[in-house]
């Protein structure tokens, strides 16, 4: 069913939503408004979607909403009259101003917001910079972000250094460090105040095989200097975990380079592949599966690639079930490697390696290619220890049929020209194999010949495995098995049957390439003063959801300058660091920063306990500035200089400027109408819960809580529940008391005020009893000011109270009973204002006034001073400058909001 959304009294914010059961005429629509003054109905104008409807047609023109098309009916009253004051029907009607009725086919959306802005169509236009709230579907959060004097401290789509997906525990086992790897060109998080943060990885985790253990290392980082405390893995303090090493450099000027992690790396795990063995006939081991083309049943090369110009490449080969024969004995798996620089056709062969083991226990070895020359003596390797125990620079072709198959020759770079062409534990000092080192957990190939192995470009590497062989049946010096020289990578033919060299189906010998790492021997963080970094090494442990309690260092005020480097949650210090610090590309010159306003704000935040604690990343300067300012109940101010305007209680402050129709024209008001809310669901990171996500519900009416009409607002800059509740209540009050915007054009006098200043406004649109003029003459008697002559008339109300009236039916205006008139005088040269009560007079419109009590002339009381009149103690409306838009003719359009002292009660 269509709905009629009716807005009455633009100041009171009341909306009525009614079902529309039939087409209604214009006359019926206005008749539905049961509390409109008869004078308004008599003088208003009707429009449908902006088109005027003659009054004679109101009973005949009917509006019918349809799907996809909204019908807007407005009733507005053009401004009547002008001049310096007066009362009458015009002022009564202007207290109503306008109503707007929207007939919609579904629900009230942005069209309604635009209509309600236009409901003051007889009074002005939508203020630029404010009109964008009409696209927020009347949500309070979006409205406050654009239109509030101090918007909520929120960041849209903010991750808060969100943890990577994974378990919330740390477990023993394979070593790993998880987190979000910082992509090239992406921003680092920065902590404002203090907050728990999940820092991104500056370097991809590097896993090194050390004996039977896996050791992972990585570096996490934050933008700029930070105090780092309380590292956690999930919900577990890292200090309680074994086999975890941490080094922290906070990024301060005296920070040294990290010593725990000193190299850069990139690890590719997407290449993980099981190395293909011989394909054996399951019923007749070692017969090959393909007897027609036996080459199809042989092991295949597995290809991987390095990154560009590495210093080292590590290839991790895993044996997930260990190596053990079907009888429980020790076996070995032979491996061959070859490599070439991308773009070259010829391969360079490396020595053949034999990996020995005799346990059903998973283990890994590393094949390390090192672009340097070896140093030190060749280590002795014991076969019983397992691992890569033999290296062959040359292997002859087999002496069984088909003869000559399986020969292998490594590049001469790996042979001295004389001596045995095998390296093992028994001949390590006399072997001719060179540039190879064997360890229990790795084999190192030294590629120090720059002509043959240039350290540039990408290197393609291939690895192939052979058949697993019982170590006891193999002669390491003659490369024979059972007395015969057979290829362990090809096949032999026995009685016409193609088969592997030995039977192997019962062996546990699965081999996998699990990762390849390119290493550069350069420090990952060459300048330790630009980042706060945390180096982490873990052994046989998965360290998931790594976080730290970080506080961003900023320069705070030391009494004479912003020189005290410290961790503080005061918003003023963080805003100044944002504006003038070295973390941005274009810091502001200090002479463009209004330090006076920042210092006043700093003191105000200390007095009121305002803090900002947040994690920001990937946000603009303005996003972050608004977050900081919102946490301190302020808004960024930038004109000639950059500072803040503080949203505070100004009840005891005088206005810096007075505006009336005598110095401001085109006065208008508009109102931002939010959808009716029963409260705010305030989401925030709770400090008491170790900065986990939390929420509280703040009801608009605590005595009548209603959870059916809540709006969620993220308070990203606040971490204390009490502060969040106070801010949510403040925002609900802003929606009630400070979403009316007043706008007018002022002359050169506009330069007296700037955004955030308290000003006074008097206008007959705002009050029935309003007057304004300029002084023509000051009347003095006995050196005392007794009265003034004015260049226009002002209204005067001076009535006895209700209990002094003999007959109430003889009273013309009940609401004027007891009225007194006050006169505000704006003194010259910014000397402030004086307010005096006017004496009674027989006339109600005066161009000459007398004061009830004469007074000594204050400095600055001169002819041409501006005056404003109104009910005593209500001579003007106290408003705050929301924005100033200069024009080319030295005028400016000024937008104002209500002072709203209720916000601070």
Coordinates of N, CA and C in Angstrom, one line a residue, residues 41-165:
X41 N -3.4 28.2 5.8 CA -4.2 27.6 4.7 C -4.7 28.6 3.7
X42 N -5.0 29.8 4.2 CA -5.6 30.9 3.4 C -4.5 31.5 2.5
X43 N -3.3 31.5 2.9 CA -2.3 32.3 2.1 C -1.2 31.4 1.4
X44 N -1.2 30.1 1.7 CA -0.1 29.2 1.2 C -0.3 28.9 -0.3
X45 N 0.8 28.4 -0.9 CA 0.7 28.0 -2.3 C 1.0 26.5 -2.3
X46 N 0.3 25.8 -3.3 CA 0.5 24.4 -3.4 C 1.2 24.1 -4.7
X47 N 2.1 23.0 -4.6 CA 2.8 22.6 -5.8 C 2.9 21.0 -5.8
X48 N 2.8 20.5 -7.0 CA 3.0 19.0 -7.2 C 4.3 18.8 -8.0
X49 N 5.2 18.2 -7.4 CA 6.6 18.0 -8.0 C 7.1 19.3 -8.5
X50 N 6.9 20.4 -7.7 CA 7.4 21.7 -8.1 C 6.6 22.5 -9.0
X51 N 5.5 22.0 -9.5 CA 4.6 22.7 -10.4 C 3.5 23.4 -9.6
X52 N 3.3 24.7 -9.7 CA 2.2 25.3 -9.0 C 0.8 24.9 -9.4
X53 N -0.1 24.7 -8.4 CA -1.5 24.3 -8.7 C -2.4 25.5 -8.3
X54 N -3.1 26.1 -9.2 CA -4.0 27.2 -8.8 C -5.0 26.7 -7.7
X55 N -5.3 27.6 -6.8 CA -6.1 27.3 -5.7 C -7.5 26.9 -6.1
X56 N -8.0 27.4 -7.2 CA -9.3 27.0 -7.7 C -9.4 25.6 -8.2
X57 N -8.2 25.0 -8.4 CA -8.1 23.6 -8.9 C -7.8 22.6 -7.8
X58 N -7.7 23.1 -6.5 CA -7.3 22.2 -5.4 C -8.3 21.0 -5.2
X59 N -9.6 21.3 -5.4 CA -10.5 20.2 -5.2 C -10.6 19.2 -6.4
X60 N -10.1 19.6 -7.5 CA -10.2 18.8 -8.7 C -8.9 18.0 -9.0
X61 N -7.8 18.5 -8.6 CA -6.5 17.8 -8.9 C -6.3 16.8 -7.8
X62 N -6.2 15.5 -8.3 CA -5.9 14.4 -7.4 C -4.5 13.8 -7.7
X63 N -3.9 13.3 -6.7 CA -2.6 12.7 -6.8 C -2.7 11.3 -6.5
X64 N -2.0 10.5 -7.4 CA -2.1 9.0 -7.2 C -0.7 8.5 -7.3
X65 N -0.1 8.0 -6.3 CA 1.3 7.4 -6.4 C 1.3 6.1 -7.2
X66 N 2.3 5.9 -7.9 CA 2.5 4.6 -8.7 C 3.9 4.1 -8.5
X67 N 4.1 2.8 -8.8 CA 5.4 2.2 -8.5 C 6.4 2.9 -9.4
X68 N 7.6 3.2 -8.7 CA 8.7 3.8 -9.4 C 8.6 5.3 -9.6
X69 N 7.5 5.9 -9.1 CA 7.3 7.3 -9.3 C 6.8 7.9 -8.0
X70 N 7.5 8.9 -7.4 CA 7.1 9.5 -6.2 C 6.4 10.8 -6.6
X71 N 5.4 11.1 -5.8 CA 4.6 12.4 -6.0 C 4.8 13.2 -4.8
X72 N 5.3 14.4 -5.0 CA 5.6 15.3 -3.9 C 4.6 16.5 -3.9
X73 N 3.9 16.7 -2.8 CA 3.0 17.8 -2.7 C 3.6 18.7 -1.6
X74 N 3.8 20.0 -2.0 CA 4.3 20.9 -1.0 C 3.4 22.1 -0.9
X75 N 3.3 22.6 0.3 CA 2.5 23.8 0.6 C 3.5 24.8 1.3
X76 N 3.8 25.9 0.6 CA 4.8 26.9 1.1 C 4.2 28.2 1.2
X77 N 4.8 29.0 2.0 CA 4.3 30.4 2.2 C 5.4 31.4 1.8
X78 N 5.2 32.2 0.8 CA 6.3 33.1 0.4 C 6.5 34.1 1.5
X79 N 7.7 34.6 1.7 CA 8.0 35.6 2.7 C 7.2 36.8 2.4
X80 N 6.6 37.4 3.4 CA 5.8 38.6 3.3 C 6.5 39.8 3.9
X81 N 6.5 40.9 3.2 CA 7.0 42.1 3.8 C 8.5 42.1 4.0
X82 N 9.1 43.0 4.8 CA 10.5 43.1 5.1 C 10.7 44.3 6.0
X83 N 11.9 45.0 5.8 CA 12.1 46.2 6.5 C 12.7 45.9 7.9
X84 N 12.6 46.8 8.7 CA 13.3 46.8 10.0 C 12.6 46.1 11.1
X85 N 11.4 45.6 11.0 CA 10.8 44.9 12.1 C 9.3 44.8 11.9
X86 N 8.6 44.9 12.9 CA 7.1 44.8 12.8 C 6.6 43.5 13.1
X87 N 5.3 43.4 13.2 CA 4.6 42.1 13.5 C 3.6 41.8 12.5
X88 N 2.4 41.3 12.9 CA 1.3 41.1 12.0 C 1.2 39.7 11.5
X89 N 0.3 39.5 10.5 CA 0.0 38.2 10.0 C 1.2 37.5 9.3
X90 N 2.1 38.4 8.7 CA 3.3 37.8 8.1 C 4.1 37.0 9.0
X91 N 4.4 37.6 10.2 CA 5.2 36.9 11.2 C 4.6 35.7 11.7
X92 N 3.3 35.7 12.0 CA 2.6 34.6 12.5 C 2.7 33.4 11.5
X93 N 2.5 33.7 10.2 CA 2.6 32.6 9.2 C 4.0 32.1 9.0
X94 N 5.0 33.0 9.2 CA 6.3 32.5 9.0 C 6.8 31.6 10.1
X95 N 6.1 31.6 11.2 CA 6.4 30.6 12.3 C 6.0 29.2 11.8
X96 N 5.1 29.1 10.9 CA 4.8 27.8 10.3 C 5.7 27.5 9.1
X97 N 5.9 28.5 8.2 CA 6.8 28.4 7.1 C 6.4 27.5 6.0
X98 N 6.3 26.2 6.2 CA 5.9 25.3 5.1 C 5.6 23.9 5.6
X99 N 4.9 23.2 4.8 CA 4.8 21.7 5.1 C 5.1 21.0 3.8
X100 N 5.4 19.8 3.9 CA 5.7 19.0 2.7 C 5.1 17.6 2.9
X101 N 4.4 17.1 1.8 CA 3.8 15.8 1.9 C 4.3 15.0 0.7
X102 N 4.8 13.9 1.0 CA 5.4 13.0 0.0 C 4.6 11.7 -0.1
X103 N 4.0 11.5 -1.3 CA 3.3 10.3 -1.5 C 4.2 9.3 -2.3
X104 N 4.6 8.2 -1.7 CA 5.5 7.3 -2.3 C 4.9 5.9 -2.5
X105 N 5.4 5.3 -3.5 CA 4.9 4.0 -3.8 C 5.4 2.9 -2.9
X106 N 6.5 3.1 -2.2 CA 7.1 2.1 -1.4 C 7.5 2.6 0.0
X107 N 8.7 3.3 0.1 CA 9.2 3.8 1.3 C 9.8 5.1 1.2
X108 N 10.0 5.8 2.3 CA 10.6 7.1 2.2 C 12.1 7.0 2.1
X109 N 12.7 7.5 1.0 CA 14.1 7.4 0.7 C 14.7 8.7 0.5
X110 N 15.7 8.8 -0.4 CA 16.4 10.1 -0.7 C 15.4 11.2 -1.2
X111 N 14.4 10.7 -2.0 CA 13.4 11.7 -2.5 C 12.8 12.5 -1.3
X112 N 12.5 11.8 -0.2 CA 11.9 12.4 0.9 C 12.9 13.4 1.5
X113 N 14.1 13.1 1.6 CA 15.1 14.0 2.2 C 15.2 15.3 1.3
X114 N 15.2 15.1 0.0 CA 15.2 16.3 -0.8 C 14.0 17.2 -0.7
X115 N 12.8 16.5 -0.5 CA 11.6 17.2 -0.3 C 11.6 18.0 0.9
X116 N 12.1 17.4 2.0 CA 12.1 18.1 3.3 C 13.1 19.3 3.3
X117 N 14.2 19.1 2.6 CA 15.1 20.2 2.4 C 14.3 21.4 1.7
X118 N 13.5 21.0 0.7 CA 12.8 22.0 -0.1 C 11.6 22.5 0.6
X119 N 11.3 21.9 1.8 CA 10.1 22.4 2.5 C 10.2 23.8 2.9
X120 N 11.5 24.3 2.9 CA 11.7 25.8 3.2 C 11.8 26.5 1.9
X121 N 11.1 26.1 0.9 CA 11.3 26.6 -0.4 C 11.1 28.1 -0.5
X122 N 10.2 28.6 0.4 CA 9.9 30.1 0.4 C 11.0 30.8 1.2
X123 N 11.9 30.0 1.8 CA 12.9 30.6 2.7 C 14.3 30.6 2.2
X124 N 14.6 29.8 1.2 CA 16.0 29.7 0.7 C 16.3 28.4 0.0
X125 N 17.6 28.1 -0.1 CA 18.1 27.0 -0.9 C 18.8 26.0 0.0
X126 N 19.1 24.9 -0.5 CA 19.8 23.9 0.2 C 21.3 24.3 0.4
X127 N 21.8 24.4 1.6 CA 23.2 24.8 1.7 C 24.2 23.8 1.0
X128 N 25.1 24.3 0.2 CA 26.1 23.5 -0.4 C 26.9 22.8 0.7
X129 N 27.4 21.6 0.5 CA 28.1 20.9 1.6 C 27.2 20.2 2.5
X130 N 25.9 20.6 2.6 CA 25.0 19.9 3.5 C 24.0 19.1 2.7
X131 N 23.8 19.4 1.5 CA 22.8 18.7 0.7 C 23.2 17.3 0.4
X132 N 24.4 16.9 0.5 CA 24.8 15.6 0.3 C 24.2 14.6 1.3
X133 N 23.8 15.1 2.4 CA 23.2 14.1 3.3 C 21.9 13.5 2.8
X134 N 21.3 14.1 1.8 CA 20.1 13.5 1.2 C 20.3 12.2 0.6
X135 N 21.5 11.8 0.3 CA 21.8 10.5 -0.3 C 22.0 9.4 0.8
X136 N 21.9 9.8 2.1 CA 22.2 8.8 3.1 C 20.9 8.1 3.6
X137 N 19.8 8.2 2.9 CA 18.5 7.6 3.2 C 18.1 7.9 4.7
X138 N 18.5 9.2 5.1 CA 18.0 9.7 6.4 C 18.6 8.9 7.5
X139 N 19.8 8.3 7.3 CA 20.4 7.6 8.5 C 21.1 8.6 9.3
X140 N 21.1 8.4 10.6 CA 21.7 9.3 11.6 C 23.2 9.4 11.4
X141 N 23.8 8.2 11.3 CA 25.3 8.2 11.2 C 25.8 9.0 10.0
X142 N 25.2 8.8 8.8 CA 25.6 9.5 7.6 C 25.3 11.0 7.7
X143 N 24.1 11.3 8.3 CA 23.8 12.7 8.5 C 24.8 13.4 9.4
X144 N 25.1 12.8 10.5 CA 26.1 13.4 11.4 C 27.5 13.6 10.8
X145 N 27.9 12.6 10.0 CA 29.2 12.6 9.4 C 29.3 13.9 8.5
X146 N 28.3 14.3 7.9 CA 28.3 15.4 7.0 C 27.9 16.7 7.7
X147 N 26.9 16.6 8.5 CA 26.2 17.8 8.9 C 26.4 18.2 10.4
X148 N 27.1 17.3 11.2 CA 27.2 17.7 12.6 C 28.4 18.6 12.8
X149 N 28.3 19.5 13.8 CA 29.5 20.3 14.1 C 30.7 19.5 14.5
X150 N 30.4 18.4 15.3 CA 31.5 17.5 15.6 C 31.0 16.1 15.2
X151 N 31.4 15.5 14.1 CA 30.9 14.2 13.6 C 31.4 13.1 14.5
X152 N 30.8 11.9 14.5 CA 31.2 10.8 15.3 C 32.6 10.3 14.8
X153 N 33.5 9.8 15.7 CA 34.8 9.4 15.3 C 34.7 8.0 14.6
X154 N 34.3 8.0 13.3 CA 34.1 6.8 12.6 C 34.9 6.7 11.3
X155 N 35.3 5.5 10.9 CA 35.9 5.3 9.6 C 35.2 4.3 8.9
X156 N 34.7 4.6 7.7 CA 33.9 3.6 6.9 C 34.9 2.5 6.4
X157 N 34.4 1.2 6.4 CA 35.2 0.1 5.8 C 36.6 0.0 6.5
X158 N 36.7 0.3 7.7 CA 38.0 0.2 8.4 C 38.2 -1.2 8.9
X159 N 39.4 -1.7 8.7 CA 39.8 -3.1 9.1 C 40.3 -3.2 10.5
X160 N 40.8 -2.1 11.0 CA 41.5 -2.0 12.3 C 42.6 -3.1 12.4
X161 N 43.4 -3.2 11.3 CA 44.4 -4.2 11.3 C 43.9 -5.6 11.6
X162 N 42.9 -5.9 10.8 CA 42.1 -7.2 11.1 C 43.1 -8.4 10.9
X163 N 42.9 -9.4 11.7 CA 43.8 -10.6 11.7 C 43.5 -11.4 10.4
X164 N 44.5 -12.1 10.0 CA 44.2 -13.0 8.9 C 43.4 -14.2 9.4
X165 N 42.7 -14.8 8.5 CA 41.9 -15.9 8.9 C 42.8 -17.1 9.4

